[in-house]
Structure formats: C-alpha cells, structure tokens
Amino acid sequence: MKNDLIIIGSGPGGYTAAIHAAHQGANVTIIEADRVGGVCLNQGCVPTKVLYQNARVFNTVKAAGNFGVTTTGVSMDFARMQQRKQKIITSLTGGIERLLKAKGIKLLLGRAALADKETVRVVDDNGGVRELKGGHILLATGSHPAMPSIAGIDLPGVCDSEELLAVEELPKSMVVVGGGVIGIELAGIFNTLGCKVRVLETMPTVLPGFDREISQRLTIYLKRKGIQIYTGVSVEEIEQCDDGLLVKAAGGKKELALKADKVLISTGRIPNTSGLNLEKAGVEFGPQGIKVDEWYATSVPGIYAIGDVIGGKMLAHVAAQEGIAAVENMMGRRRRVAYETVPECVFSFPEIAAVGLNEEEATIRGINYITGRCAFAANAQAQAMGKREGVVKVIAHKDTKELLGVHILGPHASDMIHEASLGLVQKVTLDAVGWMVHAHPTLSEAFIEAVRDSEGKAIHQMKGL
Amino acid sequence: MNTPASLRYTREHGWARIEEDKVYIGITDYAQHMLGEIIFVELPLPGDEFAAGEAYGTIESVKAVCDLYCPLSGTVVAENENLLCFPELINEDPYQNWLVVLKMSNPEEIDDLLEASAYEAVCLEEEQAYEE
C-alpha cells in the first residue's frame, strides 16, 4: 500500500495530524520510538494532571472542617496515587492506539530516520529494518528536558520532570531549579503532598513570560502554602552531602546552600532533532529546532515539521493544531495556527490561565491600554467553594475597547479561559462581553466584572475608601 | 474609632509614625473597617522612591481595591513582608502592622500631616456626607 503520509512521532501533534489526514482519505503510517501518545500522555501533561488532582483532593479533604465536614486520620498513599496515574496513562494510550486502528492508520514501533529526501528508515527493537516511501513526511518528534551544564548534574537524586513523575516514594524535600511552568506545577503538587519545596529561578519573577502582576501574586500564594521561592539566583553546583544533596546558588547579594533529597531540573526543553539524519536529508535545523516556513514546510519539499521539534511555545494543544494545519497545507490549502490567541495554563494552586497580550507586552508594543480586575474573593461561587484566592485581569485597547488579553489566577482558571479566547479570536469589545449575560452564581461572573472594572463600572466593587 | 494620638494622619486614611529620619506608614483603623476583610496587599520594594501623595501600593479587600498613598516623600527601606502572606493582620491591628518604612527625604512635610483629632474630624465628615 502506498503511503500518502508518513509521520514520525505519535505525540499529540503526530497522532492528531494522522487522524486528520485519514479523515481526508490519506493512507497514513505513524512511527513511534517509545510509547504512543508521546511525552504529553506518558511523561508530561497527563501524569502531572493526574497527580495534580490527587493533590487537589488531599487539599479538599484537609479543608473539610471549614465546610463542617468532620474527618479524622487523613493521610495519603503515594504508591496508590502512582498506580492510579499509571492506570489512566495506560487507558489513554490504549485509547489512542484503538483510535488509530479504527481510522485505518498503520502504527509502526521503532526508531525512524530519514534515509533520503523521500524515504524513512525504521529500525525496530529487534534490529529489523524497513524502508518506507511516502508522498509527504511529517516530523513530530517532540522535545526532551534540558539538562544545563552544572557541576553535579549527574548525581543520583538530581532528576528531570519525567523521572520525578515516576518516583516510587515521595521525597521529603526537593529543590526545584527553574520556576517555569513545569517547575511551578511540580512544586505545587509535591508541596501539597507533604514534600518541603524550594524553587530557584534566575529571572526576577517565576513564570517568566506571564503577566508580571499575576506571577507576583502567585508567588505570594505559593509562599503562603509554604513553598520558598528565590528569584534572581542561579545554581552554581550540586554536591552530595551526608543526608542528600546540597544545592549551591547565588545571585546579587544572595548566597544559598539548600539541602534536599531530590533536585528537579526544570530549565526548559530541547527539540528532538538528533538521530533523524536531518543533515543528510538536507533538512535545515538549529538549536531552536527544525526550521519551517509559516506553513510548516521544512527546507526539503514534501517534508513538514510541527510541535515541540520546531521550537516556539512547546504546548500539546499547539502541536495538535499545527498537525492539522500542516496536513491542510500538504493538500494545498493555506492554514496556520492563530498563535496570538493560544491559551496557556499553569496547574498551580491556584491555577493560572492566560490568553492574548500581557501588560508588559502591551507596553512594549506602545498600545494605549486599560486594565480591569475582579478578585475571586468578591465572587459568590468562589466564596461557596472556599476558593477565594486569585483575580481575573483583563487588558483592553483604551480607544477601540477591543479585548486584548485576559489573565486568570484562581479556581478553574483553565476551564474559564476559553470564553476569553473566543472573545480574542472574534476581536470582541468590552461592551460585547458586558452585554453577554453571565449566569449567577458562577466563577465566570468574575470575568464580566473585570471587564466592567476596566471602565470603572464594576457592580460589586468600591473604588477607593 | 481607634486613633492613637501619638501618630500623624492623612486625609487618605494613612498613618505615619516618625522615628528620627524614618517613618513607618500604614492604614488606619477607620480604613480597615471600611474595607472589610483585607485579602491582598501589594507593596513596593526597598529602594523605590515616592513623593508625598503618590500611590505606593494597593490594598484589596472583599469589597474594594484601593491605592495606598504616601504620606511623606522618601525612599522605601523596608516592606512588611509578613503582610504579603497574612494581609488579614491589618484588620486585626492596623497600627502594629505597618506596611512600609521610608527614609524621609523632606521632613518638613510632617507639618502637613493631621493630628489625631483633625483626622477624626475628617472621618466624621465623611460619614455625615454618606448619611446625607
């Protein structure tokens, strides 16, 4: 059978592209070197969210007394949490495999590389070699955790996010090197489960790239929960000491020496470009990943690339959408992902979700903007839920009143953000949101109140004393 | 209304406690009462400079978000970091829980601040205006 499309990598980018192409009638082969579903399903988004929910349940049960529900002897069983996580991963990856089969997509397990500009060579675990030719080739090989060159990085107990998610025992203490999304999420989960967590970040705030007001506010909430955060410091070396690891860091006038059982390195991810034989096939790439044009075409006609391996935002939902767009483009249509309106979520306690411009970006672009806020403490549903931490912040154009950015820190932020995304995609004005009736009592009322506040018209807020 | 005579006040419901060239500043009992439960404060960092009357931070309660106005000109030498984690302490004792300490740059401005009795009159005026 002739292949219309050969996809290397079955993460969210690869399998979404495969299914979209199959829907268009293409004969598709997808090749996976490790486990179907990629990092997202096996070592990333999904396992962290399972553990996040475990931590959330633990928080809820611990706070039950506030709701008049009496509990005694609350404890947690980390081994069972890990079993539950594995069960969900197995169920989801099995689901993807069945889905591929049902759509008539051929799944091949093995390591794939480009033999030439139109041939993919696959070596399976037993050393068997196959060569495939296809109309188009899509590279969706993802990324892996970056390990900076710090002395002691190879010591036992120093791990990346994928290794940390697989630990059998909960560490008593952990130093997180890198306060980006991955570091902050894992810091929150492990802290909730009872591990003493300290976070080191080289930038002046954690979550660089997010609205500064939001990340500063999160920092305060994290500190309230007992997570120590040190910003503006860089790790100099990691040493083995009697009872664990010693992380030495410095920055400005600060000098730190922090002891911990585990050290998580979460300083970013690197595109998986090696082993693909890109040079020989003539596919251009660099440290930031495979180079593609705005239609996801590489420097070799017929070869496309999407997802983490092309760098950029490295989000599963971006990879999936790029997969669909790349398939469309192979068929001669012209589609690209609307990067300006991609929501970004952080599963911290409380959650963050953001879409569009943040205040710093609006300033840099010289936009004349207004901002509005509504604290969840002023929202009835949030009060009822006992989730009063957080705020909804909106940014809009001062003259046109077009919604430019929405930043939510608080309960269910990741569920709430899509209303804002739709607003940004449709270029709605504050007035349009203000006239869209929001149900009461819901968390989403905080959004309409923040919109009203940007024009000084919040119903449930006083201005000044 | 709790208005210690040892402090000086502003019309924006701030208080100032002067100690040599330094001044501790915070919000008054009347202010915390009007705000209700305080849930968040945003404070400047040491080294930041402010002129008298300039906003130096924000305070947020379940009812309102307010700017905090500097009673005197100066440079921040300390912020009460504890309040970032436990803002409700301001409700418990607004005079013990100062927000920031400034090194004054123009001590003559002290003369422009209100005595306790004058500040109480301001609060009464506000309440009467509300009742009318």
Coordinates of C-alpha atoms in Angstrom, one line a residue:
Chain A
M1 CA 0.0 0.0 0.0
K2 CA 1.4 3.4 -0.9
N3 CA 1.8 5.8 1.9
D4 CA 0.4 9.3 1.3
L5 CA 1.8 10.5 4.6
I6 CA 4.5 9.1 7.0
I7 CA 4.5 10.7 10.4
I8 CA 7.5 10.3 12.8
G9 CA 6.3 10.7 16.4
S10 CA 2.9 9.8 17.9
G11 CA 2.5 12.6 20.5
P12 CA -0.5 14.9 20.4
G13 CA 0.9 16.6 17.2
G14 CA 1.6 13.4 15.3
Y15 CA -1.5 11.4 16.1
T16 CA -3.8 14.4 15.6
A17 CA -2.2 15.0 12.2
A18 CA -2.5 11.3 11.4
I19 CA -6.2 11.2 12.2
H20 CA -6.9 14.5 10.3
A21 CA -5.1 13.2 7.3
A22 CA -7.0 9.9 7.5
H23 CA -10.3 11.9 7.6
Q24 CA -9.2 13.4 4.2
G25 CA -8.8 9.8 2.8
A26 CA -5.0 9.6 3.0
N27 CA -3.1 6.4 3.7
V28 CA -1.1 7.2 6.8
T29 CA 1.7 5.4 8.6
I30 CA 2.8 6.7 12.0
I31 CA 6.0 5.7 13.7
E32 CA 6.7 5.7 17.4
A33 CA 10.1 5.1 19.0
D34 CA 8.9 4.9 22.6
R35 CA 5.2 4.9 23.7
V36 CA 2.1 6.0 21.8
G37 CA 0.9 9.4 23.0
G38 CA 4.4 10.9 23.4
V39 CA 5.6 12.9 26.3
C40 CA 2.2 14.5 26.8
L41 CA 0.4 11.3 27.6
N42 CA 3.2 9.4 29.2
Q43 CA 5.6 11.8 31.0
G44 CA 4.1 15.2 30.8
C45 CA 0.7 16.8 30.7
V46 CA -1.4 13.8 31.6
P47 CA 0.6 12.3 34.5
T48 CA 1.1 15.8 36.1
K49 CA -2.6 16.5 35.9
V50 CA -3.4 13.1 37.5
L51 CA -1.1 13.9 40.4
Y52 CA -2.5 17.5 40.5
Q53 CA -6.0 16.1 41.0
N54 CA -4.6 13.8 43.8
A55 CA -3.1 16.8 45.5
R56 CA -6.4 18.8 45.0
V57 CA -8.4 16.0 46.6
F58 CA -5.9 15.9 49.5
N59 CA -6.3 19.7 49.9
T60 CA -10.1 19.4 49.8
V61 CA -10.2 16.7 52.4
K62 CA -7.8 18.6 54.7
A63 CA -10.0 21.7 54.4
A64 CA -13.2 19.7 55.0
G65 CA -13.5 21.0 58.6
N66 CA -14.1 24.5 57.1
F67 CA -17.2 23.1 55.4
G68 CA -18.5 21.4 58.5
V69 CA -17.4 18.0 57.4
T70 CA -15.5 16.2 60.1
T71 CA -12.7 13.9 59.1
T72 CA -10.1 12.1 61.1
G73 CA -6.9 10.4 60.3
V74 CA -6.5 11.9 56.8
S75 CA -3.4 10.6 55.2
M76 CA -2.1 9.9 51.7
D77 CA -0.8 6.8 50.0
F78 CA 1.7 7.9 47.3
A79 CA 2.0 4.4 45.9
R80 CA -1.7 4.3 45.2
M81 CA -1.6 7.7 43.6
Q82 CA 1.2 6.5 41.3
Q83 CA -0.9 3.3 40.4
R84 CA -3.9 5.5 39.6
K85 CA -1.7 7.6 37.4
Q86 CA -0.3 4.6 35.5
K87 CA -3.8 3.2 35.0
I88 CA -5.0 6.4 33.4
I89 CA -2.0 6.7 31.2
T90 CA -2.5 3.0 30.0
S91 CA -6.2 3.7 29.4
L92 CA -5.5 6.8 27.4
T93 CA -2.6 5.5 25.3
G94 CA -4.7 2.3 24.6
G95 CA -7.4 4.6 23.5
I96 CA -5.1 6.4 21.1
E97 CA -3.9 3.0 19.7
R98 CA -7.5 1.9 19.1
L99 CA -8.4 5.2 17.6
L100 CA -5.5 5.0 15.1
K101 CA -6.5 1.4 14.2
A102 CA -10.2 2.4 13.7
K103 CA -9.2 5.2 11.4
G104 CA -7.1 2.8 9.3
I105 CA -3.8 4.3 10.3
K106 CA -0.8 2.0 10.4
L107 CA 1.3 2.2 13.6
L108 CA 4.9 1.1 13.5
L109 CA 7.1 0.8 16.5
G110 CA 10.7 1.6 16.0
R111 CA 13.3 4.3 15.6
A112 CA 12.8 6.3 12.4
A113 CA 15.3 8.4 10.5
L114 CA 15.3 10.0 7.1
A115 CA 17.2 7.8 4.6
D116 CA 16.9 10.4 1.9
K117 CA 14.6 13.2 0.9
E118 CA 11.6 10.9 0.5
T119 CA 12.5 7.7 2.4
V120 CA 12.0 6.9 6.0
R121 CA 14.1 4.1 7.5
V122 CA 12.6 2.4 10.6
V123 CA 14.7 0.1 12.9
D124 CA 12.6 -1.9 15.4
D125 CA 13.7 -3.2 18.8
N126 CA 14.8 -6.5 17.2
G127 CA 17.0 -4.7 14.7
G128 CA 14.6 -5.3 11.9
V129 CA 14.9 -2.6 9.2
R130 CA 12.1 -1.3 6.9
E131 CA 12.1 1.5 4.4
L132 CA 9.0 3.5 3.7
K133 CA 8.4 6.0 0.9
G134 CA 5.6 8.5 1.1
G135 CA 4.1 11.4 -0.6
H136 CA 4.7 13.5 2.4
I137 CA 6.7 13.1 5.6
L138 CA 5.8 14.9 8.8
L139 CA 8.4 15.2 11.6
A140 CA 6.7 15.4 15.0
T141 CA 9.4 14.1 17.3
G142 CA 8.8 16.4 20.3
S143 CA 11.3 17.5 22.8
H144 CA 13.2 16.4 25.9
P145 CA 14.2 18.1 29.2
A146 CA 17.2 20.3 29.0
M147 CA 20.0 19.5 31.5
P148 CA 22.2 22.5 32.0
S149 CA 25.9 22.0 32.5
I150 CA 26.1 22.4 36.2
A151 CA 28.6 20.6 38.3
G152 CA 26.9 17.6 40.0
I153 CA 24.0 17.4 37.5
D154 CA 24.6 13.6 37.1
L155 CA 24.4 12.8 40.8
P156 CA 21.7 10.4 41.9
G157 CA 18.7 12.2 43.1
V158 CA 19.0 15.0 40.5
C159 CA 16.2 14.4 38.1
D160 CA 14.2 15.8 35.2
S161 CA 10.4 16.2 35.3
E162 CA 9.9 12.8 33.6
E163 CA 12.0 11.0 36.2
L164 CA 10.3 12.9 39.1
L165 CA 6.9 11.9 37.9
A166 CA 7.9 8.2 38.1
V167 CA 9.4 8.2 41.7
E168 CA 8.0 5.5 43.9
E169 CA 8.4 7.3 47.1
L170 CA 7.5 10.9 47.9
P171 CA 10.7 12.8 48.6
K172 CA 10.8 14.6 52.0
S173 CA 12.4 17.7 50.5
M174 CA 13.1 19.0 47.0
V175 CA 14.8 21.9 45.3
V176 CA 13.3 22.9 42.0
V177 CA 15.8 24.5 39.7
G178 CA 13.8 26.6 37.2
G179 CA 10.5 28.4 38.1
G180 CA 8.8 28.0 34.7
V181 CA 5.5 26.2 34.1
I182 CA 6.8 22.7 34.7
G183 CA 8.8 23.6 37.8
I184 CA 5.9 25.6 39.4
E185 CA 3.4 22.8 38.7
L186 CA 5.5 20.1 40.2
A187 CA 6.5 22.4 43.1
G188 CA 2.8 22.8 44.0
I189 CA 1.9 19.2 43.7
F190 CA 4.8 17.9 45.7
N191 CA 4.4 20.6 48.4
T192 CA 0.7 19.7 48.8
L193 CA 1.6 16.0 49.2
G194 CA 3.9 16.9 52.0
C195 CA 7.3 17.5 50.5
K196 CA 9.3 20.6 51.5
V197 CA 9.8 22.5 48.3
R198 CA 12.1 25.4 47.4
V199 CA 12.2 26.9 44.0
L200 CA 15.2 28.7 42.4
E201 CA 14.6 31.0 39.4
T202 CA 17.2 33.1 37.6
M203 CA 14.7 35.7 36.4
P204 CA 13.3 38.4 38.7
T205 CA 9.9 36.6 38.9
V206 CA 8.7 33.0 38.5
L207 CA 6.8 32.1 35.3
P208 CA 8.7 34.5 33.0
G209 CA 6.5 35.4 30.0
F210 CA 3.3 35.5 32.0
D211 CA 1.8 38.8 33.2
R212 CA 4.0 40.0 35.9
E213 CA 1.3 41.1 38.3
I214 CA -0.2 37.6 38.0
S215 CA 3.1 35.8 38.6
Q216 CA 3.9 38.1 41.6
R217 CA 0.6 37.3 43.1
L218 CA 1.0 33.6 42.6
T219 CA 4.4 33.9 44.3
I220 CA 2.7 35.2 47.4
Y221 CA 0.1 32.4 47.3
L222 CA 2.8 29.8 46.9
K223 CA 4.7 31.3 49.9
R224 CA 1.5 31.2 51.9
K225 CA 1.4 27.4 51.3
G226 CA 5.0 27.0 52.5
I227 CA 6.9 26.9 49.2
Q228 CA 10.0 29.0 49.4
I229 CA 10.9 30.9 46.3
Y230 CA 14.2 32.5 45.5
T231 CA 14.3 34.7 42.4
G232 CA 17.3 36.2 40.6
V233 CA 19.6 33.3 41.7
S234 CA 21.5 30.8 39.6
V235 CA 22.6 27.4 40.6
E236 CA 26.4 27.1 40.7
E237 CA 26.8 23.5 41.7
I238 CA 25.1 20.5 43.3
E239 CA 27.1 18.4 45.8
Q240 CA 26.4 15.1 47.5
C241 CA 26.3 15.5 51.3
D242 CA 25.7 13.2 54.2
D243 CA 21.9 13.2 54.1
G244 CA 21.1 14.1 50.5
L245 CA 22.1 16.8 48.1
L246 CA 23.3 20.3 48.6
V247 CA 22.4 22.9 46.0
K248 CA 24.6 26.0 46.0
A249 CA 23.2 29.0 44.3
A250 CA 24.0 32.7 44.1
G251 CA 22.6 35.9 42.7
G252 CA 23.0 39.6 43.6
K253 CA 24.0 39.6 47.2
K254 CA 22.3 36.3 47.9
E255 CA 24.2 33.1 48.5
L256 CA 22.3 30.0 49.2
A257 CA 23.1 26.4 50.2
L258 CA 19.9 24.3 50.2
K259 CA 19.8 20.7 51.3
A260 CA 17.3 18.3 49.7
D261 CA 16.5 14.7 48.9
K262 CA 15.7 15.4 45.3
V263 CA 16.7 18.2 42.9
L264 CA 14.3 18.7 40.0
I265 CA 15.9 20.4 36.9
S266 CA 13.1 22.2 35.0
T267 CA 15.0 24.7 33.0
G268 CA 13.3 24.2 29.6
R269 CA 13.1 21.6 26.9
I270 CA 15.1 20.9 23.8
P271 CA 13.7 19.9 20.4
N272 CA 14.4 16.2 19.4
T273 CA 16.4 16.7 16.3
S274 CA 19.2 14.2 16.8
G275 CA 19.0 10.7 15.2
L276 CA 16.7 11.8 12.4
N277 CA 19.5 12.1 9.9
L278 CA 18.4 15.7 9.1
E279 CA 21.7 16.9 7.8
K280 CA 22.0 14.1 5.2
A281 CA 18.4 14.6 4.0
G282 CA 19.1 18.4 3.8
V283 CA 16.5 19.4 6.4
E284 CA 17.7 22.7 8.0
F285 CA 17.6 22.9 11.8
G286 CA 19.3 24.7 14.7
P287 CA 19.4 24.7 18.5
Q288 CA 15.8 26.1 18.4
G289 CA 14.6 23.1 16.4
I290 CA 13.8 22.3 12.8
K291 CA 13.3 25.3 10.6
V292 CA 9.9 25.6 9.0
D293 CA 8.1 28.3 6.9
E294 CA 4.8 29.7 8.0
W295 CA 3.1 26.7 6.5
Y296 CA 5.2 24.2 8.5
A297 CA 7.2 23.1 5.4
T298 CA 10.9 22.4 6.1
S299 CA 13.7 23.2 3.7
V300 CA 13.1 19.9 1.8
P301 CA 9.9 19.9 -0.4
G302 CA 7.4 17.3 0.9
I303 CA 8.9 17.2 4.4
Y304 CA 7.0 19.1 7.1
A305 CA 7.5 19.5 10.9
I306 CA 5.3 20.5 13.8
G307 CA 5.1 20.6 17.5
D308 CA 8.0 20.9 20.1
V309 CA 10.6 19.9 17.4
I310 CA 10.0 23.3 15.7
G311 CA 10.5 25.1 19.0
G312 CA 8.2 28.0 19.9
K313 CA 5.7 27.6 22.7
M314 CA 6.0 23.8 23.1
L315 CA 2.4 23.2 24.1
A316 CA 0.5 20.0 23.4
H317 CA -2.5 21.9 22.1
V318 CA -0.3 24.0 19.8
A319 CA 1.3 20.8 18.4
A320 CA -2.1 19.3 17.7
Q321 CA -3.3 22.3 15.9
E322 CA -0.1 22.6 13.9
G323 CA -0.6 18.9 13.0
I324 CA -4.0 19.7 11.5
A325 CA -2.6 22.9 9.8
A326 CA 0.4 21.0 8.3
V327 CA -1.9 18.3 6.8
E328 CA -4.2 21.0 5.3
N329 CA -1.1 22.7 3.8
M330 CA 0.1 19.4 2.3
M331 CA -3.2 19.3 0.5
G332 CA -2.7 22.8 -1.0
R333 CA -4.8 24.7 1.4
R334 CA -3.3 27.5 3.4
R335 CA -3.7 27.2 7.2
R336 CA -1.7 28.4 10.1
V337 CA -2.2 28.3 13.9
A338 CA -3.5 31.5 15.4
Y339 CA -0.6 31.8 17.9
E340 CA -1.8 35.2 19.2
T341 CA -4.8 33.5 20.8
V342 CA -3.4 30.3 22.2
P343 CA -4.4 29.9 25.8
E344 CA -1.6 29.0 28.3
C345 CA -2.4 27.2 31.5
V346 CA -0.4 26.5 34.7
F347 CA -1.8 23.9 37.0
S348 CA -0.6 25.6 40.2
F349 CA -2.6 26.2 43.4
P350 CA -4.5 28.2 42.4
E351 CA -4.4 27.7 38.6
I352 CA -3.3 30.3 36.0
A353 CA -4.7 30.6 32.5
A354 CA -3.9 33.4 30.1
V355 CA -4.6 34.4 26.6
G356 CA -3.5 37.3 24.5
L357 CA -1.3 40.2 25.5
N358 CA 0.0 40.7 29.0
E359 CA 0.6 44.2 30.4
E360 CA 4.3 44.1 29.7
E361 CA 3.7 43.2 26.0
A362 CA 1.1 45.8 25.6
T363 CA 3.5 48.4 27.0
I364 CA 6.3 47.3 24.7
R365 CA 4.0 47.5 21.7
G366 CA 3.1 51.1 22.6
I367 CA -0.6 50.2 22.9
N368 CA -2.7 52.7 24.8
Y369 CA -4.5 50.2 27.1
I370 CA -6.7 49.9 30.1
T371 CA -6.9 47.2 32.7
G372 CA -9.6 45.8 34.9
R373 CA -9.6 43.3 37.7
C374 CA -12.0 41.3 39.8
A375 CA -10.8 39.4 42.8
F376 CA -12.4 35.9 43.4
A377 CA -12.9 36.9 47.0
A378 CA -15.7 39.1 45.7
N379 CA -17.3 36.3 43.8
A380 CA -20.2 34.3 45.4
Q381 CA -19.4 31.0 43.8
A382 CA -15.7 31.2 44.8
Q383 CA -16.7 32.0 48.4
A384 CA -19.0 29.0 48.4
M385 CA -16.2 26.8 47.1
G386 CA -13.8 28.2 49.7
K387 CA -11.5 29.3 46.8
R388 CA -11.1 32.9 47.4
E389 CA -7.5 33.3 46.2
G390 CA -7.0 34.9 42.9
V391 CA -8.1 37.5 40.4
V392 CA -9.3 37.9 36.8
K393 CA -7.4 40.7 35.0
V394 CA -8.4 42.0 31.6
I395 CA -6.4 44.2 29.2
A396 CA -8.2 46.2 26.5
H397 CA -7.5 48.9 24.0
K398 CA -8.2 52.3 25.6
D399 CA -9.8 53.8 22.4
T400 CA -11.3 50.9 20.5
K401 CA -12.2 49.0 23.7
E402 CA -11.1 45.7 22.0
L403 CA -10.3 42.9 24.4
L404 CA -6.5 42.3 24.1
G405 CA -5.6 39.9 26.9
V406 CA -7.2 38.0 29.8
H407 CA -5.2 36.6 32.7
I408 CA -6.9 34.4 35.3
L409 CA -5.4 33.3 38.6
G410 CA -7.8 31.3 40.6
P411 CA -10.1 28.3 40.7
H412 CA -10.9 26.6 37.4
A413 CA -8.9 29.2 35.5
S414 CA -8.0 26.7 32.8
D415 CA -11.8 26.0 32.3
M416 CA -12.7 29.7 32.3
I417 CA -10.1 30.9 29.8
H418 CA -11.8 29.7 26.6
E419 CA -14.6 32.3 26.8
A420 CA -11.8 34.9 26.7
S421 CA -10.1 33.0 23.8
L422 CA -13.2 33.1 21.8
G423 CA -13.5 36.8 22.5
L424 CA -10.0 37.4 21.3
V425 CA -10.4 35.3 18.2
Q426 CA -13.6 37.2 17.4
K427 CA -12.0 40.6 18.3
V428 CA -14.8 41.5 20.6
T429 CA -15.1 44.7 22.6
L430 CA -15.7 45.2 26.3
D431 CA -19.2 46.2 25.5
A432 CA -19.9 42.9 23.8
V433 CA -18.7 41.0 26.8
G434 CA -20.7 43.3 29.1
W435 CA -23.9 42.6 27.2
M436 CA -23.4 38.8 27.3
V437 CA -25.4 37.6 30.2
H438 CA -23.3 35.5 32.6
A439 CA -25.1 33.0 34.8
H440 CA -25.2 33.5 38.5
P441 CA -23.7 32.3 40.7
T442 CA -20.6 31.2 38.7
L443 CA -16.9 31.9 38.7
S444 CA -17.3 33.4 35.2
E445 CA -19.0 36.4 36.7
A446 CA -15.6 37.4 37.8
F447 CA -14.7 37.8 34.1
I448 CA -17.6 40.2 33.3
E449 CA -16.9 42.1 36.5
A450 CA -13.2 42.5 35.5
V451 CA -14.4 43.7 32.1
R452 CA -16.7 46.3 33.8
D453 CA -13.9 47.3 36.1
S454 CA -11.6 48.3 33.2
E455 CA -14.1 51.1 32.6
G456 CA -14.6 51.8 36.3
K457 CA -18.0 50.2 36.3
A458 CA -17.7 47.0 38.3
I459 CA -21.0 46.4 40.1
H460 CA -19.7 44.6 43.1
Q461 CA -16.6 46.8 43.8
M462 CA -16.0 50.1 45.5
K463 CA -13.3 52.3 44.2
G464 CA -11.2 53.7 47.0
L465 CA -12.2 54.1 50.6
Chain B
M1 CA -12.8 54.7 66.2
N2 CA -9.3 54.0 67.3
T3 CA -7.0 56.9 66.5
P4 CA -3.8 56.9 68.6
A5 CA -2.7 60.4 69.5
S6 CA 1.0 59.5 69.0
L7 CA 0.6 59.2 65.3
R8 CA 0.0 61.6 62.4
Y9 CA -2.6 61.0 59.7
T10 CA -3.6 61.8 56.1
R11 CA -7.0 62.5 54.5
E12 CA -6.5 59.3 52.5
H13 CA -6.7 57.3 55.8
G14 CA -3.0 56.6 56.1
W15 CA -1.0 56.9 59.4
A16 CA 2.7 57.8 59.9
R17 CA 4.9 57.1 62.9
I18 CA 8.1 59.1 62.8
E19 CA 11.3 57.7 64.3
E20 CA 14.2 60.1 63.6
D21 CA 14.7 60.1 59.9
K22 CA 12.5 57.1 59.3
V23 CA 8.7 56.9 59.0
Y24 CA 6.5 53.8 59.5
I25 CA 3.3 54.0 57.4
G26 CA 0.1 52.1 57.4
I27 CA -3.7 52.4 57.1
T28 CA -6.0 53.5 59.9
D29 CA -8.5 51.6 61.9
Y30 CA -11.2 53.5 60.2
A31 CA -9.8 52.5 56.8
Q32 CA -9.6 48.8 57.6
H33 CA -13.1 48.9 59.0
M34 CA -14.4 50.5 55.8
L35 CA -12.5 48.0 53.6
G36 CA -13.7 44.9 55.5
E37 CA -11.7 41.7 55.2
I38 CA -8.3 42.5 53.6
I39 CA -7.2 39.8 51.3
F40 CA -4.2 41.2 49.4
V41 CA -1.6 43.9 49.6
E42 CA 0.9 44.9 47.0
L43 CA 3.9 46.8 48.4
P44 CA 6.9 48.5 46.8
L45 CA 10.5 47.2 47.2
P46 CA 13.3 48.7 49.2
G47 CA 14.9 51.4 47.1
D48 CA 11.8 52.6 45.5
E49 CA 11.2 56.3 45.8
F50 CA 7.9 58.1 46.3
A51 CA 6.7 61.7 46.7
A52 CA 4.1 62.7 49.3
G53 CA 0.7 61.9 47.9
E54 CA 1.9 59.4 45.3
A55 CA 0.5 55.9 45.2
Y56 CA 3.0 53.4 46.6
G57 CA 0.9 50.2 46.5
T58 CA -2.5 48.7 46.5
I59 CA -4.7 47.1 49.1
E60 CA -7.5 44.8 48.3
S61 CA -10.5 43.6 50.4
V62 CA -13.5 41.6 49.6
K63 CA -15.3 44.9 48.9
A64 CA -12.7 47.2 47.2
V65 CA -9.3 47.7 45.7
C66 CA -7.6 50.9 46.8
D67 CA -4.4 52.6 46.0
L68 CA -2.2 53.4 49.0
Y69 CA -0.9 57.0 49.1
C70 CA 2.4 58.0 50.6
P71 CA 2.1 60.5 53.5
L72 CA 5.6 61.8 53.1
S73 CA 8.3 61.8 50.5
G74 CA 11.1 59.2 50.8
T75 CA 12.8 56.0 49.8
V76 CA 11.5 52.7 50.9
V77 CA 13.9 51.0 53.3
A78 CA 11.7 48.0 54.3
E79 CA 8.4 46.4 53.4
N80 CA 6.4 44.4 55.9
E81 CA 6.8 41.1 54.0
N82 CA 4.7 39.2 56.6
L83 CA 1.6 41.1 55.3
L84 CA 2.1 39.7 51.8
C85 CA 1.3 36.2 53.3
F86 CA -1.0 37.4 56.1
P87 CA -2.8 40.5 54.9
E88 CA -5.6 39.9 57.4
L89 CA -3.2 41.0 60.2
I90 CA -4.1 44.6 59.1
N91 CA -7.7 44.0 60.1
E92 CA -6.5 42.6 63.5
D93 CA -4.2 45.5 64.3
P94 CA -3.8 48.3 61.7
Y95 CA -1.3 50.3 63.8
Q96 CA 1.0 47.4 64.8
N97 CA 1.1 46.2 61.2
W98 CA 2.9 48.9 59.3
L99 CA 3.1 48.5 55.5
V100 CA 6.5 50.0 54.7
V101 CA 9.2 52.1 56.3
L102 CA 10.5 55.1 54.4
K103 CA 13.7 57.2 54.9
M104 CA 12.3 60.7 54.7
S105 CA 13.6 63.0 52.0
N106 CA 11.7 66.1 53.2
P107 CA 10.9 66.1 56.9
E108 CA 9.3 69.5 56.6
E109 CA 6.3 67.7 55.1
I110 CA 5.5 66.4 58.6
D111 CA 3.8 69.7 59.3
D112 CA 1.3 69.0 56.6
L113 CA 0.0 65.8 58.3
L114 CA -3.0 65.8 60.5
E115 CA -3.1 65.3 64.3
A116 CA -5.4 62.6 65.6
S117 CA -8.2 65.0 66.4
A118 CA -8.2 66.6 63.0
Y119 CA -8.2 63.2 61.3
E120 CA -11.2 62.0 63.4
A121 CA -13.0 65.1 62.2
V122 CA -12.2 64.1 58.6
C123 CA -13.7 60.7 59.2
L124 CA -16.8 62.1 60.8
E125 CA -17.3 64.5 57.9
E126 CA -17.1 61.5 55.5
E127 CA -19.7 59.6 57.5
Q128 CA -22.0 62.5 57.6
A129 CA -21.6 63.1 53.9
Y130 CA -22.6 59.5 53.4
E131 CA -25.6 59.8 55.6
E132 CA -26.9 62.9 53.8

